Short mmCIF file of C-alpha atoms in Angstrom, two decimals:
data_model
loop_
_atom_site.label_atom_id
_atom_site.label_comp_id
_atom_site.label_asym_id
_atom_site.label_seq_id
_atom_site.Cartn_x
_atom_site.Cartn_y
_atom_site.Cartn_z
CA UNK A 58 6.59 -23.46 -36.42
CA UNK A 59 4.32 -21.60 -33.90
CA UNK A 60 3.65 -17.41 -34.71
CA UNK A 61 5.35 -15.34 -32.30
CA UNK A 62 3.48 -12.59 -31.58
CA UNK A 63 4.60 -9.23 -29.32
CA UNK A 64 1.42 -8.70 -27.49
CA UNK A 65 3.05 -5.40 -25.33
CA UNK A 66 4.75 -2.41 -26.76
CA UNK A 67 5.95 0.19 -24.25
CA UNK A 68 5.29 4.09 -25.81
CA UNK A 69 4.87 6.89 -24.43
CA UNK A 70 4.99 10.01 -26.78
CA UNK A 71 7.31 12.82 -27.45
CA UNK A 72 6.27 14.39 -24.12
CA UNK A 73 5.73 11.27 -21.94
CA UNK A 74 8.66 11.00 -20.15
CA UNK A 75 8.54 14.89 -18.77
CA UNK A 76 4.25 14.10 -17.93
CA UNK A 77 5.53 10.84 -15.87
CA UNK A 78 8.52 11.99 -14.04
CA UNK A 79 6.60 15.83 -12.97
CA UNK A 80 3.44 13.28 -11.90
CA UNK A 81 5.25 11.17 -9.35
CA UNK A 82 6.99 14.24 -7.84
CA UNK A 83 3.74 15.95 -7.51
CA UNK A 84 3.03 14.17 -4.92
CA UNK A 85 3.49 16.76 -2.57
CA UNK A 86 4.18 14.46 0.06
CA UNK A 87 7.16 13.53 -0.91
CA UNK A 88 8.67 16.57 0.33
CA UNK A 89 8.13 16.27 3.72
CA UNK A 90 9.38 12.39 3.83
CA UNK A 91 12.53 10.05 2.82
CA UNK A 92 11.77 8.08 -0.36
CA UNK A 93 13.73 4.59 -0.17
CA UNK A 94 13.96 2.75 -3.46
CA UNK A 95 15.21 -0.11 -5.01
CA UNK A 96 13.01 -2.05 -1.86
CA UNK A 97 12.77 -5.86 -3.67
CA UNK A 98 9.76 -6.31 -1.51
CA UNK A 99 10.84 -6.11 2.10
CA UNK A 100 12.93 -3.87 3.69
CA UNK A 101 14.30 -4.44 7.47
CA UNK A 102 15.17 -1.32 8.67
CA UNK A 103 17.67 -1.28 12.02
CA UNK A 104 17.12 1.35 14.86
CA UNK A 105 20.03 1.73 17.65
CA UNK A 106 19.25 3.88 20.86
CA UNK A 107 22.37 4.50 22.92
CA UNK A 108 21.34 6.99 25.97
CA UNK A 109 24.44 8.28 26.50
CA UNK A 110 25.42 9.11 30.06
CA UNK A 111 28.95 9.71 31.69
CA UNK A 112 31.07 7.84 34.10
CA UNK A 113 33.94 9.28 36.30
CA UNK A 114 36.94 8.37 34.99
CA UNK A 115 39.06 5.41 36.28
CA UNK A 116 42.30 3.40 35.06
CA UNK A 117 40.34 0.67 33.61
CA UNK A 118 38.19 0.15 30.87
CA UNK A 119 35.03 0.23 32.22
CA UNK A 120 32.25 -0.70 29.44
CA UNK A 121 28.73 0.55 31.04
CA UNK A 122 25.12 2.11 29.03
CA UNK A 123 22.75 0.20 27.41
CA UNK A 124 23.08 0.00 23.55
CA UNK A 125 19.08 -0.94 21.92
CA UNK A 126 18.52 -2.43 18.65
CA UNK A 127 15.49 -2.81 17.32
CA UNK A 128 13.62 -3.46 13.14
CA UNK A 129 10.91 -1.89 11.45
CA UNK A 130 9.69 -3.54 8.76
CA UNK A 131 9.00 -1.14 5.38
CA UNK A 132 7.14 -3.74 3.11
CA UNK A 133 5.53 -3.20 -0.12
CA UNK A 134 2.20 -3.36 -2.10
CA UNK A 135 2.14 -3.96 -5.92
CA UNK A 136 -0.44 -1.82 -7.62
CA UNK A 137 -1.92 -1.46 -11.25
CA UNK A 138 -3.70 1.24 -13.35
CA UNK A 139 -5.62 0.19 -15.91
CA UNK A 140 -7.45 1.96 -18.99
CA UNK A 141 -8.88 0.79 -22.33
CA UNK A 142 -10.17 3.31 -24.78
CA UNK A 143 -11.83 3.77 -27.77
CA UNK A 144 -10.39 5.76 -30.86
CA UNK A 145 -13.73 6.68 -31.95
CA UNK A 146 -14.79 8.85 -29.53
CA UNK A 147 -11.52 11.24 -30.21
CA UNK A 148 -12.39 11.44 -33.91
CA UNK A 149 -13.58 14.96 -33.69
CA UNK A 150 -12.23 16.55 -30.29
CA UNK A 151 -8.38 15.04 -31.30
CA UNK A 152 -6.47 15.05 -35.19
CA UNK A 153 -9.17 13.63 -36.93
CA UNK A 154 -6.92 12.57 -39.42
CA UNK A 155 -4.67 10.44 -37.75
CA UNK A 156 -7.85 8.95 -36.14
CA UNK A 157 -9.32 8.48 -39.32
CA UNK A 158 -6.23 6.39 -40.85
CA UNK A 159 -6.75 3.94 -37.52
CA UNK A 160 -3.76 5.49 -35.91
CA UNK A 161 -3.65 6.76 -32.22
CA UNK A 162 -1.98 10.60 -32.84
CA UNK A 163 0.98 11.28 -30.71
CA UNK A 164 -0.27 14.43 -29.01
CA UNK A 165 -3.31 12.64 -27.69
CA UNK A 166 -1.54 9.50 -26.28
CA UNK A 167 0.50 12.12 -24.66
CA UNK A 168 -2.50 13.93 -23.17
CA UNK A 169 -3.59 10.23 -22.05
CA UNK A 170 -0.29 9.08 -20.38
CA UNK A 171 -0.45 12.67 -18.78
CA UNK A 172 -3.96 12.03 -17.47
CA UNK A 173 -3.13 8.70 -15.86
CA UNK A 174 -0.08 9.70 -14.25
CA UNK A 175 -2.09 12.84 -12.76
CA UNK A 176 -4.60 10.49 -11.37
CA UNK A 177 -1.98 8.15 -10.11
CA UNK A 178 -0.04 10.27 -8.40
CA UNK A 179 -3.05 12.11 -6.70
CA UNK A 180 -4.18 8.76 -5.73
CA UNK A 181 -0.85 8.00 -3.95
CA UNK A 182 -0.82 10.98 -2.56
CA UNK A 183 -4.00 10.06 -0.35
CA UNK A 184 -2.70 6.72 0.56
CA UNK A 185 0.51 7.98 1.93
CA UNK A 186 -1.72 9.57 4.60
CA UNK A 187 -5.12 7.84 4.40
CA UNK A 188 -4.42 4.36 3.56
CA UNK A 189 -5.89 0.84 4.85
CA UNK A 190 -4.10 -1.93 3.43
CA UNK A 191 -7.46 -3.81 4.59
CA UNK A 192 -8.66 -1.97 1.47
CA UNK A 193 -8.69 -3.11 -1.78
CA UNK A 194 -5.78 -1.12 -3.96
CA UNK A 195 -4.47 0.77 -0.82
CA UNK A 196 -1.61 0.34 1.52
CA UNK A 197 -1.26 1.48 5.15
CA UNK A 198 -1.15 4.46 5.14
CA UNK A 199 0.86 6.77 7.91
CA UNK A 200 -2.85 8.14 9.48
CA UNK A 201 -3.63 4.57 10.66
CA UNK A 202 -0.40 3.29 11.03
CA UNK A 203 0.01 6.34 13.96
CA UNK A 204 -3.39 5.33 15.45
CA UNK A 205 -2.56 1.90 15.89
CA UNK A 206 -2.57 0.43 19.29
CA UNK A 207 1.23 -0.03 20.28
CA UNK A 208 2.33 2.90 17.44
CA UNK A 209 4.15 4.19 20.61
CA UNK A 210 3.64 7.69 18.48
CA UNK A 211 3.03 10.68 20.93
CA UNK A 212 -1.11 11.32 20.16
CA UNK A 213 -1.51 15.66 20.85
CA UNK A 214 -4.65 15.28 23.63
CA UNK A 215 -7.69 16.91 22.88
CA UNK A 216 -7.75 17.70 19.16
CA UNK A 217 -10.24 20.06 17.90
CA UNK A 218 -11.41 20.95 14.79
CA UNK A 219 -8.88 23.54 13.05
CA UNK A 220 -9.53 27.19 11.56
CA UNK A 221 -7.60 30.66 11.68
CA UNK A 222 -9.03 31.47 15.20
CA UNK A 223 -7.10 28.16 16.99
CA UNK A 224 -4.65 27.33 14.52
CA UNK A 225 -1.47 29.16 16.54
CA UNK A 226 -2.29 27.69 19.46
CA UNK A 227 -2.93 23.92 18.36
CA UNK A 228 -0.14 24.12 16.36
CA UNK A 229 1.98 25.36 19.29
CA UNK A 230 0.48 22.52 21.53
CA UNK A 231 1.54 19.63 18.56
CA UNK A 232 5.27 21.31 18.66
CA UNK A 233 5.55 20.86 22.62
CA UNK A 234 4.39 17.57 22.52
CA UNK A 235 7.78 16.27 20.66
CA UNK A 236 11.01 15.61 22.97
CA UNK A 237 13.01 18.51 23.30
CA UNK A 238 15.68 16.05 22.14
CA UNK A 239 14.12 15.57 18.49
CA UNK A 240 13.38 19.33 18.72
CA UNK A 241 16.79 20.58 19.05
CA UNK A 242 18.59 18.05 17.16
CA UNK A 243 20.91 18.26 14.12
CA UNK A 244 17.95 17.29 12.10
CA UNK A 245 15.31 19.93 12.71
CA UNK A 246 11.74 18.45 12.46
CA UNK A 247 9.14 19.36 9.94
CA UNK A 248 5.79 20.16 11.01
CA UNK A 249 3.27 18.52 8.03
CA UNK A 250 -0.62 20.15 8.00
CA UNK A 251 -3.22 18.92 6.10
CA UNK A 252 -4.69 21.48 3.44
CA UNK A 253 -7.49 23.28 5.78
CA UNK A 254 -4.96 23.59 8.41
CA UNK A 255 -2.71 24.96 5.87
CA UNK A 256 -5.15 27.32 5.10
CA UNK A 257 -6.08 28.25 8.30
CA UNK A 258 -2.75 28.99 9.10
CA UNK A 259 -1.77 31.49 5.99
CA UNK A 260 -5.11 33.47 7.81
CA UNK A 261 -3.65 33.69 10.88
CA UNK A 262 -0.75 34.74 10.04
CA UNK A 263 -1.93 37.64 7.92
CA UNK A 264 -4.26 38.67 10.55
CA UNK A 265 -1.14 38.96 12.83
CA UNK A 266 0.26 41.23 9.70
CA UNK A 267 2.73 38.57 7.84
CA UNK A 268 1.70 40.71 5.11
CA UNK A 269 4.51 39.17 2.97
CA UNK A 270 2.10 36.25 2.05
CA UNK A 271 0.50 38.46 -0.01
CA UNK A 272 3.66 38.66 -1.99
CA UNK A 273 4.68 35.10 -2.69
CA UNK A 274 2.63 33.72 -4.86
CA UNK A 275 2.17 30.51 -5.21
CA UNK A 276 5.23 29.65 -3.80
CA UNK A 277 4.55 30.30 -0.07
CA UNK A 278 7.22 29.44 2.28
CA UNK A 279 5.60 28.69 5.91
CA UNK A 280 7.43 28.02 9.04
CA UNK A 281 6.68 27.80 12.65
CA UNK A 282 8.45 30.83 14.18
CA UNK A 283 11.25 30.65 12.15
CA UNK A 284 12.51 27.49 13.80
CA UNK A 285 10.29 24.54 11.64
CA UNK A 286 9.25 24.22 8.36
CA UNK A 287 5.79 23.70 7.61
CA UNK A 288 4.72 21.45 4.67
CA UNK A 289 0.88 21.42 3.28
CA UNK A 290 0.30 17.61 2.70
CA UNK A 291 -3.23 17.76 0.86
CA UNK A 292 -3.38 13.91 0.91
CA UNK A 293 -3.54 14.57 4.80
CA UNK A 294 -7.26 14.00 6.77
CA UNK A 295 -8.47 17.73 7.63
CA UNK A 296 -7.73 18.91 11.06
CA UNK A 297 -4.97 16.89 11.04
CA UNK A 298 -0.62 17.64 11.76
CA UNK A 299 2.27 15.44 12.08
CA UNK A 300 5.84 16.65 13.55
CA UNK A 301 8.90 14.33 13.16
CA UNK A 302 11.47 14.23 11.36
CA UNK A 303 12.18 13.51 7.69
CA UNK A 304 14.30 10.93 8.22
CA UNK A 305 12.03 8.82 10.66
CA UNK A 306 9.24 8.56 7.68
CA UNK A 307 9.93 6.46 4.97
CA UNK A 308 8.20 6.20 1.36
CA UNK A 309 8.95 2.75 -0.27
CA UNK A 310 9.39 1.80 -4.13
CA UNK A 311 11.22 -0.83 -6.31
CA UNK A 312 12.22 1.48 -9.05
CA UNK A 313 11.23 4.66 -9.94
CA UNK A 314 11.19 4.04 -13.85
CA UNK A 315 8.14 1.77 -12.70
CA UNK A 316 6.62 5.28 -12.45
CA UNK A 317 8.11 6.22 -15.56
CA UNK A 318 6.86 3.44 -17.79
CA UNK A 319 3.01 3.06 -19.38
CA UNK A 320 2.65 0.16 -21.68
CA UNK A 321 0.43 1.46 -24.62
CA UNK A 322 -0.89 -1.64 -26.89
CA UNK A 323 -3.40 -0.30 -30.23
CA UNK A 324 -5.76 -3.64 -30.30
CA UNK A 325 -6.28 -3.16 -34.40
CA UNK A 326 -3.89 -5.64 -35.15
CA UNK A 327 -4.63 -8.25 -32.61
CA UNK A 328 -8.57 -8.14 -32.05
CA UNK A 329 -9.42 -5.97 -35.15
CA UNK A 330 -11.06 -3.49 -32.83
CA UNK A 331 -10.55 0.05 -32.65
CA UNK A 332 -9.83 0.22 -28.29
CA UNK A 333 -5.98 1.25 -27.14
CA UNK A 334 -5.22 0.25 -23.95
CA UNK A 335 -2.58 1.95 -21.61
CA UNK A 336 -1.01 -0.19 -18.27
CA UNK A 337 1.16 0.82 -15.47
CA UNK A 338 1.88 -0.87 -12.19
CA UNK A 339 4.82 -0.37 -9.75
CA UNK A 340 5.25 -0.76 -5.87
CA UNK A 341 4.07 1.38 -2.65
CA UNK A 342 4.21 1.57 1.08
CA UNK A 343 5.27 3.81 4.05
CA UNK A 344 6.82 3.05 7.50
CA UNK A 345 8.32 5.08 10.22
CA UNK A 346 10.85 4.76 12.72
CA UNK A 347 10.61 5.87 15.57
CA UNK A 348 7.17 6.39 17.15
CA UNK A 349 8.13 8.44 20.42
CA UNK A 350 10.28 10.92 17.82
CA UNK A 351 6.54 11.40 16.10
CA UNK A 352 4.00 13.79 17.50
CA UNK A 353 0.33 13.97 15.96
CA UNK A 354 -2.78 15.80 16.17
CA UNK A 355 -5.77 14.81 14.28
CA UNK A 356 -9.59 15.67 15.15
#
């Protein structure tokens, strides 16, 4: 009768679970969008336009208007992170002891599932934005899927380079150039800024005397004159601002305990060497809705 052997044993420390869960909200992104899980791989996602107009009233039903439905398609990319490691070179930065005994010590596979999970969810946080799926390990990101030809998304004319001298004034040209109709609705738009426009922005306004900003800490709460929230995006292009609304932008995922899971395997007992080697994977993509509800600036 054959061995059966359990090649994979999923661990992740005493602290692991907290590390994971804080990484994948870090992306800072994920504030400004709508996260759709549970996506199998495809998701069709149906968009009705009804213009409604009025029609004197008669006696008779009298069905007029034009009722549009359209699809977007949110599909998803499968995507791995990788690491192998030697025990060795922890012996004398780590507990030497545990080390010493051929044991991984639970504090540093916690540091190591924590250091992963910070890279992964910086990494996501780029391709959000920046993505080409043409790209090995990337998806499309929202930055080319807006300059595609046929995006129908409303392109801000004449971008320039951003800083605290222009910043007002770009930013006040990006907020015209949306429909008054997504401006005013029920749903108020967000305005999302990359990190130098961010930046430039917290200038400007203290130069105008928001002195407040001083006074917030890290915590800053930006808006655009009270009406829009403004969200820094850092995996955002510099000189570059989206306005839509949340709702219209969708992040894609199977499951989030994807995110929450790193399979840690010691290789002692299988290859006799001392290398530990941590695995995730789980799914990605982004789509949006509507690309006449999107305005966009980018130099």
């Amino acid at each position: 009768m054959a061995t059966t052997t359990s090649l994979t044993t999923t661990y992740a420390g005493r602290e692991a679970a907290g590390y994971i869960r804080a990484a994948f909200l870090s992306n800072e992104s994920l504030a400004a969008l709508t996260v759709k899980e549970n996506i199998e791989y495809k998701q069709v996602v149906r968009r009705l336009v009804d213009n409604v107009t009025f029609a004197n009233a008669t006696c008779d039903f009298d069905a007029q208007g034009t009722v549009t439905l359209t699809e977007r398609i949110l599909t998803l990319e499968k995507f791995q992170v990788q690491r192998q490691l030697c025990k060795n070179t922890f012996l004398s930065d780590w507990e030497s002891r545990s080390e010493q005994n051929g044991e991984l010590h639970a504090s540093l596979t916690d540091a190591l599932i924590a250091n992963v999970m910070a890279g992964v969810a910086a990494r996501n946080e780029v391709l959000i934005w920046q993505g080409v799926n043409a790209t090995a390990g990337q998806y499309d990101g929202f930055e080319t899927l807006f300059n595609a030809g046929g995006s129908g998304v409303l392109l801000v004319s004449s971008p320039v380079a951003i800083d605290a001298t222009n910043v007002i004034e770009e930013m006040g040209r990006l907020v015209l150039t949306l429909p008054t109709r997504v401006r005013r609705a029920t749903e108020k738009p967000v305005i999302a800024v990359s990190s130098n426009v961010a930046e430039a922005y917290r200038s400007a306004i203290l130069g105008l005397g928001g002195g407040f900003y001083l006074y917030q800490g890290e915590s800053v709460v930006m808006n655009w004159q009270g009406q829009y929230d403004v969200i820094e995006c850092p995996g955002m292009s510099d000189d570059t601002m989206a306005f839509y609304q949340k709702s219209n932008l969708w992040f894609g995922t199977n499951l989030l305990d994807q995110w929450n899971t790193v399979a840690v395997l010691d290789m002692y007992q299988y290859d006799l060497s001392n290398n530990v080697r941590f695995s995730c994977s789980f799914f990605a993509g982004v789509q949006y809705g509507f690309g006449d509800e999107i305005a966009f600036y980018q130099a």
